[in-house]
Short mmCIF file of C-alpha atoms in Angstrom, two decimals:
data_model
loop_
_atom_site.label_atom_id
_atom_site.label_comp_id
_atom_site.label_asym_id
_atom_site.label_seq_id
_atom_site.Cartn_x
_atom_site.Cartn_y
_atom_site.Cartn_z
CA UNK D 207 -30.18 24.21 -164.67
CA UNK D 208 -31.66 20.71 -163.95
CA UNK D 209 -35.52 20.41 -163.57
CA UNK D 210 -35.17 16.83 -162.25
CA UNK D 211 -33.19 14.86 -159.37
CA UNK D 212 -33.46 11.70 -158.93
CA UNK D 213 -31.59 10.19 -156.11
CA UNK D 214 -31.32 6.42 -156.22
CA UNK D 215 -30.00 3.04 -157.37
CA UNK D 216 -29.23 1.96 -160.65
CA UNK D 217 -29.19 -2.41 -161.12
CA UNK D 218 -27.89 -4.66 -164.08
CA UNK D 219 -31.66 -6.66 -164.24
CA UNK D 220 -30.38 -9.84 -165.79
CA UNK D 221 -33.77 -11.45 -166.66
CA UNK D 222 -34.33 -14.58 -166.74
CA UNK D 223 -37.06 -16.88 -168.87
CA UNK D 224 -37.09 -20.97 -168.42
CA UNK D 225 -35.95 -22.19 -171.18
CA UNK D 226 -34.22 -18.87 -173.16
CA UNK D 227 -31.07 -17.42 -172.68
CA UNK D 228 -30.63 -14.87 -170.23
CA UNK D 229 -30.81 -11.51 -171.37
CA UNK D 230 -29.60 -8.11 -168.94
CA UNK D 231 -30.97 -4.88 -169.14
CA UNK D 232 -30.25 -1.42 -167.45
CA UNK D 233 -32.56 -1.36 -164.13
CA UNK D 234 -32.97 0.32 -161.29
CA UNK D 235 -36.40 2.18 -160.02
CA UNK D 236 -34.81 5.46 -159.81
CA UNK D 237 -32.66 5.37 -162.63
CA UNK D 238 -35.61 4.04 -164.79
CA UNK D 239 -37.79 6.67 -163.30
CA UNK D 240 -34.34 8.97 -164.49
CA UNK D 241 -34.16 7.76 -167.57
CA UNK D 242 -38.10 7.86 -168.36
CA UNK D 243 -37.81 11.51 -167.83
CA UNK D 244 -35.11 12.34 -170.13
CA UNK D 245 -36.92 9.95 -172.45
CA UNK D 246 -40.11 12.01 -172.01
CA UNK D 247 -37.62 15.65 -172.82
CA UNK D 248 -37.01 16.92 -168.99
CA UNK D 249 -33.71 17.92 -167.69
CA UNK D 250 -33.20 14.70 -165.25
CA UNK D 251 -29.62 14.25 -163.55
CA UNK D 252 -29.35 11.13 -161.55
CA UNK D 253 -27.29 10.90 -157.99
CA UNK D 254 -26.60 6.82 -157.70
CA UNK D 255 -23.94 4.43 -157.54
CA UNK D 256 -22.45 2.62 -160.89
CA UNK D 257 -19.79 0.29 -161.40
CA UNK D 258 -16.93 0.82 -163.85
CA UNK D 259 -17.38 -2.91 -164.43
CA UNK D 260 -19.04 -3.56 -168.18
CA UNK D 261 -22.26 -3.41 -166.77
CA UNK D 262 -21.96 -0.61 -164.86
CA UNK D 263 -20.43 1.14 -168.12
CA UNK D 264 -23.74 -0.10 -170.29
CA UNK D 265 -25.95 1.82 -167.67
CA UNK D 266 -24.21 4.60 -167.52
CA UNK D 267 -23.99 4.63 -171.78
CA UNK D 268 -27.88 4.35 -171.59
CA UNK D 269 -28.66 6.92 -169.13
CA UNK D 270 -26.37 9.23 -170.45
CA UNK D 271 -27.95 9.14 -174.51
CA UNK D 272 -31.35 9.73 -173.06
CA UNK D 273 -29.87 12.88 -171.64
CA UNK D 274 -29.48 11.98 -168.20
CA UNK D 275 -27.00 13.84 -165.78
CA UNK D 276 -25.19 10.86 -163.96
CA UNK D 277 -23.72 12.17 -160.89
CA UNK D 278 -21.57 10.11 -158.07
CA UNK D 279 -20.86 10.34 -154.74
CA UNK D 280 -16.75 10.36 -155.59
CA UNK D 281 -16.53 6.25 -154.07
CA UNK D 282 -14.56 4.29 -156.85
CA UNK D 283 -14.11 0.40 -156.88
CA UNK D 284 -18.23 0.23 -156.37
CA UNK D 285 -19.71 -3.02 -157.78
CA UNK D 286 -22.43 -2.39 -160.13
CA UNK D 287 -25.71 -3.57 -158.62
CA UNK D 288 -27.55 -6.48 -159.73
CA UNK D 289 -31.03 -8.78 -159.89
CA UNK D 290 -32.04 -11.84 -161.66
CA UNK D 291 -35.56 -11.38 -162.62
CA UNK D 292 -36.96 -14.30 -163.43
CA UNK D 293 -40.22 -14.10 -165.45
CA UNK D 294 -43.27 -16.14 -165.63
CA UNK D 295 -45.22 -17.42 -168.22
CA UNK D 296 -47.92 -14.18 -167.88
CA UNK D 297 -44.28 -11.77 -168.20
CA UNK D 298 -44.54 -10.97 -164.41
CA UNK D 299 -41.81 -10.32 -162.21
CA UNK D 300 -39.55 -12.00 -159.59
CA UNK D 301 -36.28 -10.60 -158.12
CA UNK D 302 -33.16 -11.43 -156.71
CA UNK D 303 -31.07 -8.63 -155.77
CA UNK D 304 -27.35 -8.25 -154.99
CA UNK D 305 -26.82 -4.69 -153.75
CA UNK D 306 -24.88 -2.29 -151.81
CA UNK D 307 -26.10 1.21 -151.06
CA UNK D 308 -23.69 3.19 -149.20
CA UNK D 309 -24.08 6.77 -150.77
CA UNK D 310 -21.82 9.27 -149.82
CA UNK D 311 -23.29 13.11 -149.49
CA UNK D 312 -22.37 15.00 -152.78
CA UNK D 313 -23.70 18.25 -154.14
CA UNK D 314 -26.76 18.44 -156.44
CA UNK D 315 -26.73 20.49 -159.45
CA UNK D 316 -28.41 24.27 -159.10
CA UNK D 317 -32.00 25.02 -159.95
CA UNK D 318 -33.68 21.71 -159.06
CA UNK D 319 -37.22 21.94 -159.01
CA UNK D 320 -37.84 18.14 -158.26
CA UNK D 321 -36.34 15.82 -156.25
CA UNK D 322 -37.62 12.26 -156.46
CA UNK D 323 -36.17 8.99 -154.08
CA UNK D 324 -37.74 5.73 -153.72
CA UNK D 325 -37.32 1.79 -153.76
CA UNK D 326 -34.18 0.44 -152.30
CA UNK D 327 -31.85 3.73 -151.92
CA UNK D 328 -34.33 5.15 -149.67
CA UNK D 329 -34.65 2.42 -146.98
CA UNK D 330 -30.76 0.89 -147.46
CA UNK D 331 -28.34 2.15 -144.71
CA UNK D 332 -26.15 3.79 -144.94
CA UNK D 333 -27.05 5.44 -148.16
CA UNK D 334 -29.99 5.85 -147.51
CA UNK D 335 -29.94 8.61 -144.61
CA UNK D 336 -28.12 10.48 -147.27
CA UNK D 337 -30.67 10.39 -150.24
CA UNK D 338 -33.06 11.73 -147.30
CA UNK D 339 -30.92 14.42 -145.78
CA UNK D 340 -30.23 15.84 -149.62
CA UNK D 341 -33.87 15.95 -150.23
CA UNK D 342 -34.94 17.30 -147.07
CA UNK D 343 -32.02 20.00 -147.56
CA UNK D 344 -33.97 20.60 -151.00
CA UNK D 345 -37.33 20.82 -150.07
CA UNK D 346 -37.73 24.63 -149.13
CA UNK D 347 -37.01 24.95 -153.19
CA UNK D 348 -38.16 21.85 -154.69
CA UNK D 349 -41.23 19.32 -154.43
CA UNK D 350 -40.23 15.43 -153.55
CA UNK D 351 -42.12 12.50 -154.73
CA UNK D 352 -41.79 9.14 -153.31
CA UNK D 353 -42.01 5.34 -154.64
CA UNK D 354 -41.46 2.59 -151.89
CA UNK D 355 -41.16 0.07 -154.85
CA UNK D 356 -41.22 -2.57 -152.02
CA UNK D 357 -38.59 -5.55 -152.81
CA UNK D 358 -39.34 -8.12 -149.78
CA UNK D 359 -36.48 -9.76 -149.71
CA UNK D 360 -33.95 -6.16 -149.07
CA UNK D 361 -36.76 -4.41 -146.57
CA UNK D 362 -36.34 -6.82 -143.66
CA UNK D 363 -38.99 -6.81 -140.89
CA UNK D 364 -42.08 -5.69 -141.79
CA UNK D 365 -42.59 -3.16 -138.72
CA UNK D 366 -39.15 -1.59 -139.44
CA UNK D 367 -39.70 -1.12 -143.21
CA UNK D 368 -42.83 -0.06 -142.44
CA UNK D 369 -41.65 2.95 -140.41
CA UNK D 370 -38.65 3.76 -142.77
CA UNK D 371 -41.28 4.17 -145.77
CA UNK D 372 -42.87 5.91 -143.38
CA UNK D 373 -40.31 8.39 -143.21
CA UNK D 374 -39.89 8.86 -146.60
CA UNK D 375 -44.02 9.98 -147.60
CA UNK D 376 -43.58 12.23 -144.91
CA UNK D 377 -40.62 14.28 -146.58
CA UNK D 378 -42.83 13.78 -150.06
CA UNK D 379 -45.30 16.02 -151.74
CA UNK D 380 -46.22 13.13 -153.98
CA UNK D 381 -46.43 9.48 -153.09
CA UNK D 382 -47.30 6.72 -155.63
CA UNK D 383 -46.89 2.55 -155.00
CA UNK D 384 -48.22 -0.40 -156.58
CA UNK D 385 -50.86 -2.32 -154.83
CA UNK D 386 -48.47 -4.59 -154.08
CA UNK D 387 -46.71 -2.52 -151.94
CA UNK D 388 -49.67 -1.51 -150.14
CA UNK D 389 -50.41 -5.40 -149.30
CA UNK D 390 -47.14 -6.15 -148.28
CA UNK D 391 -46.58 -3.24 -145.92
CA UNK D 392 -50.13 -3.11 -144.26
CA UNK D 393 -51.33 -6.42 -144.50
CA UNK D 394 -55.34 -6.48 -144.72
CA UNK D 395 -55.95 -3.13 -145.08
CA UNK D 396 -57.25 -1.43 -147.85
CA UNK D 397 -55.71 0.82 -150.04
CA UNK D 398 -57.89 3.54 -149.72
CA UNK D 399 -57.19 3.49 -145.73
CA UNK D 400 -53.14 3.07 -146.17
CA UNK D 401 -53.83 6.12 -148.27
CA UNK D 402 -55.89 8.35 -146.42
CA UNK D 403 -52.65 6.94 -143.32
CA UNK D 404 -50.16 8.56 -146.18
CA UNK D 405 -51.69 11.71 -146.66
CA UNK D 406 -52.32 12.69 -142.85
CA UNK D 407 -48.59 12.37 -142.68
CA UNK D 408 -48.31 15.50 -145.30
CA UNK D 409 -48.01 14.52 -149.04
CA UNK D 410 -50.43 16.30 -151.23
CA UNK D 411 -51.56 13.33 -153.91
CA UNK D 412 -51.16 9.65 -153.51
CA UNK D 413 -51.50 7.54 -156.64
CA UNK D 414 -51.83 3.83 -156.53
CA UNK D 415 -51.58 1.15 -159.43
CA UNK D 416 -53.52 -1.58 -159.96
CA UNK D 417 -52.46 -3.45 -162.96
CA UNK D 418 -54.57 -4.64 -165.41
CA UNK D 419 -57.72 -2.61 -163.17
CA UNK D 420 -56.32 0.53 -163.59
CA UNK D 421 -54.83 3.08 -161.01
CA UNK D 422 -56.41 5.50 -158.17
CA UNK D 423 -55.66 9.20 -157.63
CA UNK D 424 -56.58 10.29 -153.88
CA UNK D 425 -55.88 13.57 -152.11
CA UNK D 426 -57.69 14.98 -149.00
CA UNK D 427 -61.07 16.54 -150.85
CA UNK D 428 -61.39 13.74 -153.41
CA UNK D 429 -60.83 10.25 -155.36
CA UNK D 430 -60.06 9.48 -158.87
CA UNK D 431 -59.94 5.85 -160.68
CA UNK D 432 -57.98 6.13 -163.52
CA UNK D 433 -59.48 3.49 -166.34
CA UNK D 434 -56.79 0.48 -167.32
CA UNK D 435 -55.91 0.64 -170.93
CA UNK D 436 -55.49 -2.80 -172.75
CA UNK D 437 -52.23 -3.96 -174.12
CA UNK D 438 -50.54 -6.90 -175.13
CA UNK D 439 -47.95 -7.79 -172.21
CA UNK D 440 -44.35 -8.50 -173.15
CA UNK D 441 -43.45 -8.45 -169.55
CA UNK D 442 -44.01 -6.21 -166.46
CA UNK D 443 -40.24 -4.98 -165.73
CA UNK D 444 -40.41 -1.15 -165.46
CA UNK D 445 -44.24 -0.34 -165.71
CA UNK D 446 -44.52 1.47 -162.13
CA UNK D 447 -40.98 3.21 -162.97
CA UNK D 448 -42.49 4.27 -166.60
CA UNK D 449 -45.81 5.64 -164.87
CA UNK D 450 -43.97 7.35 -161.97
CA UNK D 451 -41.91 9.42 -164.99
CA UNK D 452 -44.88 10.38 -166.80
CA UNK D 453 -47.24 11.48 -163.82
CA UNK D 454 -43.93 13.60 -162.70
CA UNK D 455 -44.06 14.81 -166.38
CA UNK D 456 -47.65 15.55 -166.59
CA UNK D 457 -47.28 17.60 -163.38
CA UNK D 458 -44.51 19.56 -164.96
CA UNK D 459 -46.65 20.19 -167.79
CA UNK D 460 -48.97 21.32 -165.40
CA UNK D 461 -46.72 23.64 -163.64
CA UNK D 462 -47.83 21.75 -160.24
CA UNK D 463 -43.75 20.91 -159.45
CA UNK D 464 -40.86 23.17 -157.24
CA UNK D 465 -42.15 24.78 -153.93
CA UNK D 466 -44.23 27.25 -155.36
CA UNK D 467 -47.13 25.48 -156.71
CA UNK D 468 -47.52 22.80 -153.43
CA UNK D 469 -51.07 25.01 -152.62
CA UNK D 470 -52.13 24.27 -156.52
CA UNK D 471 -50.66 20.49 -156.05
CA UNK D 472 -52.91 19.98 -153.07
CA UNK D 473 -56.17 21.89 -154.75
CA UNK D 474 -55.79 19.22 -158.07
CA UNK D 475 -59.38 18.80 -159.08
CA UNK D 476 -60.58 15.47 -160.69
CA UNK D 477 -60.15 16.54 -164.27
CA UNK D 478 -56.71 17.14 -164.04
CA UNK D 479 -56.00 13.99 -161.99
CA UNK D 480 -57.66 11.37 -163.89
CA UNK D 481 -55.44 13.16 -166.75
CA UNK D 482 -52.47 12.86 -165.17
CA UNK D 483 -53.09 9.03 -165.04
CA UNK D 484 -54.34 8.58 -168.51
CA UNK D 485 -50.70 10.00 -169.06
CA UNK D 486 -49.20 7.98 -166.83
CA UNK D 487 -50.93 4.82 -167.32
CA UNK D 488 -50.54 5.07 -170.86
CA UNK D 489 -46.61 5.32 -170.93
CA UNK D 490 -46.96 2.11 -168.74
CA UNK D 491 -48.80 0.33 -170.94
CA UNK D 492 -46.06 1.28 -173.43
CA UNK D 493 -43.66 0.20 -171.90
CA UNK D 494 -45.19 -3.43 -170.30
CA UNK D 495 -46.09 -4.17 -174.59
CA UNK D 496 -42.45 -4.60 -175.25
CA UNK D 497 -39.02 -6.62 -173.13
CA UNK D 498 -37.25 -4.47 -170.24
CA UNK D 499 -37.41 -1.16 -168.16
CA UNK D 500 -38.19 0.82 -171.87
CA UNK D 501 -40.50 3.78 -171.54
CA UNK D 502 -41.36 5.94 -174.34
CA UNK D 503 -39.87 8.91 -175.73
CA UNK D 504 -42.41 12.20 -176.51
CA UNK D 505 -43.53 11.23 -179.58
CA UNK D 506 -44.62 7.88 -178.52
CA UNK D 507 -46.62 8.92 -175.50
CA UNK D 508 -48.11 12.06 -177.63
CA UNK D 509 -49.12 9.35 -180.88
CA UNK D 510 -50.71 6.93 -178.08
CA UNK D 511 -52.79 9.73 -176.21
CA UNK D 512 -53.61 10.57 -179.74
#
């Protein structure tokens, strides 16, 4: 039985520093939030798209050592995604994406408890009316969670992407972006108003990072800053991905994930929250102190709550 499905991209992230040679690593949102939970020891199977290409073959190599489940939609002769990140001088993050999405409906794997979509597979027709229909079909078992992982330059118009995210927190128990994402998509407002918007449309937490100040934890009855935790940055490729995988993983540990335990999702009180982040943010800080979308394994995370 898989615990875990995550329904998304996977991307060759060929980064790029001025001056170095370039150097690719296995990408994707999804498939890093995928891989970050086999990493982490939870039964994770992964519903994407992958090349046969050599870079398609070093993802799916990857994935599949952690212990991920890669499953297709049956399409063969699919280019392997890609994006040139090109880093600046303070590690952060710029993208170029070359991507197709055009999932085909396939059948998950029995006893999912978890289904989680997000970042360019959930807004990307045509695929991406299929990653929602197969969660929506697996909600009456399973909880969702939900990462817009905004990239600009694939979302379009702003009032368009705007409504397809919109979509997607509705289907989701759990919703959790970057600040970023909140600025792009509702320029000028806050984030505590987008996410007071977000929950009124259903989902029972949303969390929101905020870099080097931290992260915030809000669901109807309360609100819950989780403290930053200082690292040395190598760069920033795969923090929100690495975060998303432990908070998931913290809830499991919990027992707050599959359909059974939304009332207990939605009654979190702040104890438990601001420990879900401190889980969460610290496997992102892991992962931002060394190169590439490279979360810990169990015994990191456990030796750096410590």
């Amino acid at each position: 039985m898989t615990e875990f499905l995550v329904i998304g991209e996977c991307v060759a992230d060929i980064v790029r520093v001025p001056g170095l040679p370039d150097v690719t690593h296995p990408g994707g949102s999804p498939a890093n939030v995928a891989y970050g939970l086999a990493r982490l020891g939870r039964s994770t199977a992964l519903l994407t798209q992958v090349g046969a290409d050599p870079r398609g073959e070093a993802i799916r190599r990857r994935l599949v050592a952690a212990g991920v489940e890669v499953l297709g939609d049956g399409q063969e002769e699919v280019p392997t995604p890609t994006a040139v990140v090109t880093l600046d001088a303070r590690g952060q993050a710029a993208y170029e994406f070359h991507i197709r999405w055009t999932l085909r409906p396939a059948e998950p794997p029995a006893g999912v408890r978890h289904v989680h979509i997000g970042s360019i597979a959930a807004v990307t027709e045509p695929g991406a009316r299929t990653a929602l229909d197969l969660a929506a079909r697996l909600r009456p078992e399973a909880t969702v969670s939900y990462d817009p992982n905004v990239r600009a330059a694939l979302f379009g118009e702003r009032p368009r992407a705007v409504a397809a995210v919109e979509r997607c927190v509705a289907l989701a128990d759990l919703v959790k972006a970057s600040e970023e994402d909140v600025a792009w998509l509702y320029p000028g407002e806050t984030v505590r108003t987008v996410a007071k918007r977000w929950l009124a449309l259903g989902p029972a937490a949303v969390f929101v990072t905020l870099g080097a100040e931290g992260s915030l934890a809000f669901t109807a009855a309360q609100e819950v800053r989780g403290a930053a935790l200082r690292t040395e940055v190598a760069d920033t490729v795969g923090a929100g991905d690495s975060f998303m995988a432990a908070a998931l993983d913290a809830l499991a540990g919990l027992k707050l994930l599959g359909s059974g335990a939304r009332p207990a999702l939605a009654a979190l009180h702040d104890v438990a929250l601001c420990g879900v982040l401190r889980h969460a943010s610290t496997a992102a800080a892991l992962t931002v102190s060394r190169p590439g979308a490279n979360p810990p394994d169990t015994a990191e995370l456990r030796a750096a709550l410590g």
